[in-house]
PDB file of C-alpha atoms in Angstrom:
ATOM      1  CA  MET A   1     -18.460  84.715-100.888  1.00 46.00           C
ATOM      2  CA  GLU A   2     -18.576  86.519 -97.629  1.00 48.00           C
ATOM      3  CA  THR A   3     -17.947  89.870 -99.440  1.00 50.00           C
ATOM      4  CA  ILE A   4     -21.004  89.294-101.764  1.00 48.00           C
ATOM      5  CA  LYS A   5     -23.115  88.298 -98.636  1.00 49.00           C
ATOM      6  CA  ALA A   6     -22.221  91.710 -96.964  1.00 47.00           C
ATOM      7  CA  VAL A   7     -23.292  93.646 -99.946  1.00 44.00           C
ATOM      8  CA  PHE A   8     -26.980  92.166-100.153  1.00 46.00           C
ATOM      9  CA  TRP A   9     -27.384  90.870 -96.482  1.00 55.00           C
ATOM     10  CA  LYS A  10     -27.026  93.104 -93.215  1.00 61.00           C
ATOM     11  CA  PRO A  11     -24.737  91.590 -90.743  1.00 68.00           C
ATOM     12  CA  ASP A  12     -26.086  88.992 -88.490  1.00 78.00           C
ATOM     13  CA  PRO A  13     -26.752  90.610 -84.989  1.00 77.00           C
ATOM     14  CA  GLN A  14     -25.781  87.299 -83.193  1.00 84.00           C
ATOM     15  CA  ALA A  15     -22.496  86.915 -84.954  1.00 87.00           C
ATOM     16  CA  GLN A  16     -21.789  90.643 -84.291  1.00 85.00           C
ATOM     17  CA  ILE A  17     -22.369  90.457 -80.569  1.00 86.00           C
ATOM     18  CA  ARG A  18     -20.185  87.188 -80.458  1.00 89.00           C
ATOM     19  CA  LYS A  19     -17.427  88.831 -82.195  1.00 90.00           C
ATOM     20  CA  CYS A  20     -17.690  92.069 -79.926  1.00 89.00           C
ATOM     21  CA  ASN A  21     -17.729  89.900 -76.874  1.00 91.00           C
ATOM     22  CA  ARG A  22     -14.581  87.807 -78.211  1.00 92.00           C
ATOM     23  CA  LEU A  23     -12.658  90.875 -78.747  1.00 91.00           C
ATOM     24  CA  ILE A  24     -13.616  92.346 -75.420  1.00 91.00           C
ATOM     25  CA  ARG A  25     -12.559  89.040 -73.728  1.00 92.00           C
ATOM     26  CA  GLU A  26      -9.153  89.083 -75.436  1.00 91.00           C
ATOM     27  CA  ASN A  27      -8.681  92.662 -74.303  1.00 92.00           C
ATOM     28  CA  THR A  28      -9.523  91.740 -70.647  1.00 93.00           C
ATOM     29  CA  ARG A  29      -7.147  88.700 -70.720  1.00 93.00           C
ATOM     30  CA  LYS A  30      -4.310  90.831 -71.961  1.00 92.00           C
ATOM     31  CA  LEU A  31      -4.877  93.366 -69.226  1.00 93.00           C
ATOM     32  CA  GLU A  32      -5.157  90.515 -66.613  1.00 94.00           C
ATOM     33  CA  ARG A  33      -1.708  89.062 -67.845  1.00 94.00           C
ATOM     34  CA  ASP A  34      -0.128  92.571 -67.643  1.00 93.00           C
ATOM     35  CA  MET A  35      -1.371  93.140 -64.208  1.00 94.00           C
ATOM     36  CA  PHE A  36      -0.192  89.861 -62.952  1.00 95.00           C
ATOM     37  CA  GLN A  37       3.256  90.763 -64.451  1.00 94.00           C
ATOM     38  CA  LEU A  38       3.247  93.928 -62.595  1.00 94.00           C
ATOM     39  CA  LYS A  39       2.371  92.321 -59.169  1.00 94.00           C
ATOM     40  CA  ASN A  40       5.302  90.099 -59.693  1.00 94.00           C
ATOM     41  CA  LEU A  41       7.550  93.025 -60.562  1.00 93.00           C
ATOM     42  CA  GLU A  42       6.209  94.930 -57.450  1.00 93.00           C
ATOM     43  CA  SER A  43       6.952  91.802 -55.235  1.00 93.00           C
ATOM     44  CA  LYS A  44      10.480  91.664 -56.500  1.00 92.00           C
ATOM     45  CA  THR A  45      11.147  95.537 -55.952  1.00 92.00           C
ATOM     46  CA  ARG A  46       9.947  95.146 -52.300  1.00 92.00           C
ATOM     47  CA  GLN A  47      12.428  92.530 -51.809  1.00 92.00           C
ATOM     48  CA  TYR A  48      15.219  94.703 -53.275  1.00 91.00           C
ATOM     49  CA  ILE A  49      14.291  97.590 -51.119  1.00 91.00           C
ATOM     50  CA  ILE A  50      14.478  95.382 -48.095  1.00 91.00           C
ATOM     51  CA  GLN A  51      17.760  93.735 -49.013  1.00 90.00           C
ATOM     52  CA  ALA A  52      19.435  97.155 -49.593  1.00 88.00           C
ATOM     53  CA  SER A  53      18.151  98.355 -46.343  1.00 88.00           C
ATOM     54  CA  LYS A  54      19.573  95.269 -44.489  1.00 89.00           C
ATOM     55  CA  ARG A  55      22.908  95.588 -46.224  1.00 86.00           C
ATOM     56  CA  ALA A  56      23.141  99.107 -44.898  1.00 83.00           C
ATOM     57  CA  GLN A  57      22.462  97.862 -41.328  1.00 86.00           C
ATOM     58  CA  ARG A  58      25.029  95.231 -41.644  1.00 88.00           C
ATOM     59  CA  ASN A  59      27.756  97.408 -43.166  1.00 86.00           C
ATOM     60  CA  PRO A  60      27.567 101.063 -41.988  1.00 84.00           C
ATOM     61  CA  SER A  61      30.369 101.909 -44.630  1.00 84.00           C
ATOM     62  CA  GLN A  62      27.788 101.138 -47.391  1.00 83.00           C
ATOM     63  CA  ALA A  63      24.836 103.013 -45.732  1.00 83.00           C
ATOM     64  CA  LYS A  64      24.930 105.969 -47.987  1.00 86.00           C
ATOM     65  CA  GLN A  65      25.058 103.824 -51.255  1.00 87.00           C
ATOM     66  CA  ALA A  66      22.163 101.649 -49.867  1.00 84.00           C
ATOM     67  CA  ALA A  67      20.162 104.566 -49.093  1.00 86.00           C
ATOM     68  CA  ALA A  68      20.421 105.685 -52.481  1.00 87.00           C
ATOM     69  CA  GLU A  69      19.375 102.374 -53.857  1.00 88.00           C
ATOM     70  CA  THR A  70      16.317 102.082 -51.592  1.00 89.00           C
ATOM     71  CA  ARG A  71      14.960 105.506 -52.969  1.00 88.00           C
ATOM     72  CA  THR A  72      15.697 104.449 -56.610  1.00 89.00           C
ATOM     73  CA  PHE A  73      13.913 101.037 -56.234  1.00 91.00           C
ATOM     74  CA  ALA A  74      10.880 103.067 -54.332  1.00 91.00           C
ATOM     75  CA  ARG A  75      10.868 105.269 -57.420  1.00 90.00           C
ATOM     76  CA  GLU A  76      10.488 102.218 -59.495  1.00 91.00           C
ATOM     77  CA  MET A  77       7.781 100.931 -57.018  1.00 91.00           C
ATOM     78  CA  VAL A  78       5.665 104.008 -57.571  1.00 92.00           C
ATOM     79  CA  ARG A  79       5.766 103.765 -61.345  1.00 91.00           C
ATOM     80  CA  ILE A  80       4.775 100.236 -60.973  1.00 93.00           C
ATOM     81  CA  ARG A  81       1.907 100.827 -58.945  1.00 92.00           C
ATOM     82  CA  LYS A  82       0.826 103.762 -61.109  1.00 91.00           C
ATOM     83  CA  GLN A  83       0.811 101.471 -64.107  1.00 92.00           C
ATOM     84  CA  SER A  84      -1.199  98.745 -62.269  1.00 93.00           C
ATOM     85  CA  SER A  85      -3.734 101.334 -61.254  1.00 93.00           C
ATOM     86  CA  ARG A  86      -3.957 102.490 -64.835  1.00 91.00           C
ATOM     87  CA  LEU A  87      -4.564  98.963 -66.012  1.00 93.00           C
ATOM     88  CA  ALA A  88      -7.051  98.285 -63.225  1.00 94.00           C
ATOM     89  CA  THR A  89      -8.965 101.348 -64.523  1.00 92.00           C
ATOM     90  CA  SER A  90      -8.912 100.220 -68.090  1.00 91.00           C
ATOM     91  CA  LYS A  91     -10.153  96.692 -67.213  1.00 92.00           C
ATOM     92  CA  ALA A  92     -13.191  98.329 -65.445  1.00 93.00           C
ATOM     93  CA  GLN A  93     -13.964 100.420 -68.496  1.00 91.00           C
ATOM     94  CA  LEU A  94     -13.853  97.460 -70.639  1.00 91.00           C
ATOM     95  CA  GLN A  95     -16.088  95.612 -68.467  1.00 91.00           C
ATOM     96  CA  SER A  96     -18.577  98.614 -68.473  1.00 90.00           C
ATOM     97  CA  VAL A  97     -18.152  98.586 -72.512  1.00 89.00           C
ATOM     98  CA  GLN A  98     -19.096  94.935 -72.513  1.00 89.00           C
ATOM     99  CA  MET A  99     -22.261  95.542 -70.415  1.00 90.00           C
ATOM    100  CA  GLN A 100     -23.351  98.404 -72.484  1.00 87.00           C
ATOM    101  CA  VAL A 101     -22.911  96.515 -75.737  1.00 87.00           C
ATOM    102  CA  ASN A 102     -24.869  93.641 -74.540  1.00 86.00           C
ATOM    103  CA  GLU A 103     -27.481  95.925 -73.465  1.00 85.00           C
ATOM    104  CA  ALA A 104     -27.619  97.741 -76.846  1.00 82.00           C
ATOM    105  CA  PHE A 105     -28.070  94.416 -78.622  1.00 81.00           C
ATOM    106  CA  SER A 106     -30.668  93.292 -76.426  1.00 82.00           C
ATOM    107  CA  VAL A 107     -32.661  96.707 -77.125  1.00 76.00           C
ATOM    108  CA  ARG A 108     -32.111  96.061 -80.697  1.00 69.00           C
ATOM    109  CA  LYS A 109     -33.661  92.582 -80.544  1.00 67.00           C
ATOM    110  CA  ILE A 110     -36.782  94.143 -78.852  1.00 63.00           C
ATOM    111  CA  GLU A 111     -37.187  97.409 -80.708  1.00 64.00           C
ATOM    112  CA  GLY A 112     -35.845  96.166 -83.991  1.00 58.00           C
ATOM    113  CA  SER A 113     -33.356  99.191 -84.097  1.00 58.00           C
ATOM    114  CA  ILE A 114     -30.260 100.236 -82.321  1.00 61.00           C
ATOM    115  CA  ARG A 115     -29.194 103.638 -81.129  1.00 63.00           C
ATOM    116  CA  ALA A 116     -25.540 104.957 -80.953  1.00 65.00           C
ATOM    117  CA  SER A 117     -24.313 105.298 -77.432  1.00 71.00           C
ATOM    118  CA  THR A 118     -22.094 108.124 -76.483  1.00 77.00           C
ATOM    119  CA  GLY A 119     -21.120 106.288 -73.302  1.00 79.00           C
ATOM    120  CA  ILE A 120     -19.638 103.411 -75.234  1.00 82.00           C
ATOM    121  CA  MET A 121     -18.074 105.864 -77.583  1.00 82.00           C
ATOM    122  CA  LYS A 122     -16.335 107.650 -74.741  1.00 83.00           C
ATOM    123  CA  ASP A 123     -14.898 104.590 -73.332  1.00 84.00           C
ATOM    124  CA  VAL A 124     -13.854 103.100 -76.567  1.00 84.00           C
ATOM    125  CA  ASN A 125     -12.040 106.551 -77.380  1.00 82.00           C
ATOM    126  CA  THR A 126     -10.188 106.133 -73.992  1.00 84.00           C
ATOM    127  CA  LEU A 127      -9.256 102.322 -74.335  1.00 85.00           C
ATOM    128  CA  ILE A 128      -8.101 102.502 -77.931  1.00 82.00           C
ATOM    129  CA  ARG A 129      -5.466 105.128 -76.846  1.00 82.00           C
ATOM    130  CA  LEU A 130      -3.845 102.586 -74.633  1.00 82.00           C
ATOM    131  CA  PRO A 131      -0.747 101.115 -76.152  1.00 81.00           C
ATOM    132  CA  GLU A 132      -1.632  97.767 -74.751  1.00 77.00           C
ATOM    133  CA  LEU A 133      -4.955  97.450 -76.424  1.00 82.00           C
ATOM    134  CA  THR A 134      -4.739  99.626 -79.620  1.00 80.00           C
ATOM    135  CA  GLY A 135      -4.978  96.816 -82.174  1.00 80.00           C
ATOM    136  CA  THR A 136      -7.794  94.888 -80.648  1.00 80.00           C
ATOM    137  CA  MET A 137      -9.726  97.884 -79.740  1.00 84.00           C
ATOM    138  CA  ARG A 138      -9.553  99.289 -83.255  1.00 85.00           C
ATOM    139  CA  GLU A 139     -11.153  96.113 -84.471  1.00 86.00           C
ATOM    140  CA  LEU A 140     -13.803  96.095 -81.922  1.00 86.00           C
ATOM    141  CA  SER A 141     -14.576  99.894 -82.749  1.00 85.00           C
ATOM    142  CA  GLN A 142     -14.976  98.888 -86.258  1.00 85.00           C
ATOM    143  CA  GLU A 143     -17.575  96.072 -85.300  1.00 84.00           C
ATOM    144  CA  LEU A 144     -19.417  98.462 -83.142  1.00 83.00           C
ATOM    145  CA  MET A 145     -19.661 101.051 -85.919  1.00 84.00           C
ATOM    146  CA  LYS A 146     -20.972  98.172 -88.407  1.00 82.00           C
ATOM    147  CA  ALA A 147     -23.780  97.498 -85.709  1.00 78.00           C
ATOM    148  CA  GLY A 148     -24.541 101.300 -85.391  1.00 79.00           C
ATOM    149  CA  ILE A 149     -23.328 101.366 -81.647  1.00 79.00           C
ATOM    150  CA  ILE A 150     -20.783 104.009 -82.144  1.00 79.00           C
ATOM    151  CA  GLU A 151     -20.931 106.605 -85.161  1.00 72.00           C
ATOM    152  CA  GLU A 152     -17.404 107.502 -86.004  1.00 66.00           C
ATOM    153  CA  MET A 153     -14.049 106.064 -86.071  1.00 55.00           C
ATOM    154  CA  VAL A 154     -12.027 106.764 -82.750  1.00 48.00           C
ATOM    155  CA  GLY A 155      -8.828 108.711 -82.928  1.00 53.00           C
ATOM    156  CA  ASP A 156      -5.204 107.580 -83.118  1.00 51.00           C
ATOM    157  CA  SER A 157      -3.531 106.197 -80.039  1.00 47.00           C
ATOM    158  CA  LEU A 158      -1.531 108.434 -77.715  1.00 47.00           C
ATOM    159  CA  PRO A 159       2.220 108.207 -77.588  1.00 49.00           C
ATOM    160  CA  ASP A 160       3.591 106.286 -74.528  1.00 49.00           C
ATOM    161  CA  ASP A 161       5.119 109.672 -72.964  1.00 48.00           C
ATOM    162  CA  ALA A 162       1.753 111.302 -73.128  1.00 46.00           C
ATOM    163  CA  LEU A 163       0.196 108.382 -71.095  1.00 45.00           C
ATOM    164  CA  VAL A 164       2.995 108.427 -68.446  1.00 47.00           C
ATOM    165  CA  GLU A 165       3.259 112.222 -68.366  1.00 47.00           C
ATOM    166  CA  GLY A 166       4.248 113.247 -64.995  1.00 50.00           C
ATOM    167  CA  GLU A 167       5.439 109.974 -63.853  1.00 50.00           C
ATOM    168  CA  ASP A 168       9.225 110.208 -64.718  1.00 48.00           C
ATOM    169  CA  GLU A 169       9.966 112.605 -61.763  1.00 53.00           C
ATOM    170  CA  GLU A 170       7.994 111.166 -58.807  1.00 50.00           C
ATOM    171  CA  ALA A 171       7.427 113.357 -55.764  1.00 73.00           C
ATOM    172  CA  GLU A 172       9.762 112.739 -52.744  1.00 81.00           C
ATOM    173  CA  ALA A 173       6.594 112.335 -50.479  1.00 85.00           C
ATOM    174  CA  GLU A 174       5.390 109.338 -52.498  1.00 88.00           C
ATOM    175  CA  VAL A 175       8.948 107.786 -52.334  1.00 88.00           C
ATOM    176  CA  ASP A 176       9.010 108.343 -48.503  1.00 88.00           C
ATOM    177  CA  LYS A 177       5.655 106.851 -48.280  1.00 89.00           C
ATOM    178  CA  VAL A 178       6.606 103.447 -50.139  1.00 88.00           C
ATOM    179  CA  LEU A 179       9.871 103.224 -47.954  1.00 88.00           C
ATOM    180  CA  GLY A 180       7.799 103.908 -44.816  1.00 89.00           C
ATOM    181  CA  GLU A 181       5.338 101.188 -45.736  1.00 89.00           C
ATOM    182  CA  ILE A 182       7.982  98.462 -46.722  1.00 89.00           C
ATOM    183  CA  LEU A 183      10.267  99.077 -44.009  1.00 87.00           C
ATOM    184  CA  LYS A 184       7.745  99.657 -41.369  1.00 81.00           C
ATOM    185  CA  THR A 185       9.057 103.031 -40.084  1.00 57.00           C
ATOM    186  CA  PRO A 186       7.441 106.499 -40.364  1.00 48.00           C
ATOM    187  CA  GLU A 187      10.727 108.051 -41.508  1.00 47.00           C
ATOM    188  CA  ILE A 188      13.542 106.030 -42.855  1.00 44.00           C
ATOM    189  CA  PRO A 189      17.087 107.289 -41.268  1.00 45.00           C
ATOM    190  CA  GLY A 190      19.696 107.733 -43.732  1.00 46.00           C
ATOM    191  CA  THR A 191      17.525 107.641 -46.689  1.00 44.00           C
ATOM    192  CA  LYS A 192      18.000 111.304 -47.540  1.00 47.00           C
ATOM    193  CA  ILE A 193      20.963 111.795 -49.912  1.00 40.00           C
ATOM    194  CA  ASP A 194      23.446 114.488 -48.887  1.00 42.00           C
ATOM    195  CA  ALA A 195      24.734 116.893 -51.188  1.00 35.00           C
ATOM    196  CA  GLU A 196      28.255 116.323 -50.215  1.00 38.00           C
ATOM    197  CA  PRO A 197      30.217 113.917 -52.475  1.00 39.00           C
ATOM    198  CA  ALA A 198      30.335 110.351 -50.895  1.00 40.00           C
ATOM    199  CA  ALA A 199      33.692 108.889 -50.014  1.00 40.00           C
ATOM    200  CA  GLN A 200      35.021 106.129 -52.334  1.00 44.00           C
ATOM    201  CA  GLU A 201      33.403 102.862 -51.600  1.00 43.00           C
ATOM    202  CA  PRO A 202      35.408  99.579 -51.534  1.00 41.00           C
ATOM    203  CA  THR A 203      35.592  97.502 -54.563  1.00 43.00           C
ATOM    204  CA  GLU A 204      33.153  94.931 -53.348  1.00 44.00           C
ATOM    205  CA  SER A 205      30.664  98.044 -52.995  1.00 49.00           C
ATOM    206  CA  GLU A 206      31.182  98.866 -56.553  1.00 51.00           C
ATOM    207  CA  ALA A 207      30.292  95.471 -57.682  1.00 54.00           C
ATOM    208  CA  ASP A 208      27.107  95.300 -55.632  1.00 57.00           C
ATOM    209  CA  LEU A 209      26.214  98.828 -57.196  1.00 53.00           C
ATOM    210  CA  GLU A 210      26.760  97.273 -60.646  1.00 59.00           C
ATOM    211  CA  ASP A 211      24.530  94.394 -59.842  1.00 63.00           C
ATOM    212  CA  GLN A 212      21.809  96.816 -58.789  1.00 60.00           C
ATOM    213  CA  GLU A 213      22.084  99.041 -61.747  1.00 63.00           C
ATOM    214  CA  ALA A 214      21.700  95.701 -64.005  1.00 67.00           C
ATOM    215  CA  THR A 215      18.577  94.735 -61.897  1.00 67.00           C
ATOM    216  CA  LEU A 216      17.164  98.077 -62.258  1.00 66.00           C
ATOM    217  CA  ALA A 217      17.745  98.041 -66.121  1.00 68.00           C
ATOM    218  CA  GLN A 218      15.905  94.695 -66.280  1.00 68.00           C
ATOM    219  CA  MET A 219      12.982  96.021 -64.252  1.00 66.00           C
ATOM    220  CA  ARG A 220      12.540  99.143 -66.480  1.00 66.00           C
ATOM    221  CA  GLY A 221      12.978  96.943 -69.463  1.00 69.00           C
ATOM    222  CA  ARG A 222      10.099  94.635 -68.281  1.00 64.00           C
ATOM    223  CA  LEU A 223       7.954  97.741 -67.184  1.00 64.00           C
ATOM    224  CA  GLU A 224       8.403  99.375 -70.699  1.00 64.00           C
ATOM    225  CA  ALA A 225       7.575  95.866 -72.445  1.00 62.00           C
ATOM    226  CA  LEU A 226       4.228  96.072 -70.706  1.00 58.00           C
ATOM    227  CA  LYS A 227       3.447  99.532 -72.190  1.00 56.00           C
ATOM    228  CA  SER A 228       4.411  98.513 -75.586  1.00 52.00           C
TER     229      SER A 228
END
């Protein structure tokens, strides 16, 4: 019945705007959940850095290993913060889309027609490429096409590695900045890793290292889950 209606009657503008706003709200809530998870992950990473630093102070024989761990966790912190920043930017773009869509429907109500918006098209193109939003943003773009707000279908989503290009190898200056911020020192003594091979650590140290590697694997898994 709905299909027959769609053939003979134009879509109801009020129904269209309700559906568009619903899809935008769904996307916004998804971004907010991901941002909250990243905030918790950042807090845990901060604690791992502090714990590794304190362990080095308590046991000088583990200083070299602890220094390596603090820099590894600091690199993860930089990645988490960049991901959070990207999601915050996406949320702002989504809110901009909502304002522009509501404005377009308001103009349609007054003038009886609607004009395609290149601004909305640009923002939707950007948002649909995010792995977190691809599905619902594609549905939103179809509704906007039906309403005449955008004129063509947006492109396919970008692969994950294209979105995070350049994030795999973080600049040492960024890592130093994170360590200085968290450990409250301008330079972190002992955080630079010498080229000489480290002496073999006691068995207890090796067990600690295995625990830290397991923790890092869990953190990276959570970060990747947020991108997928």
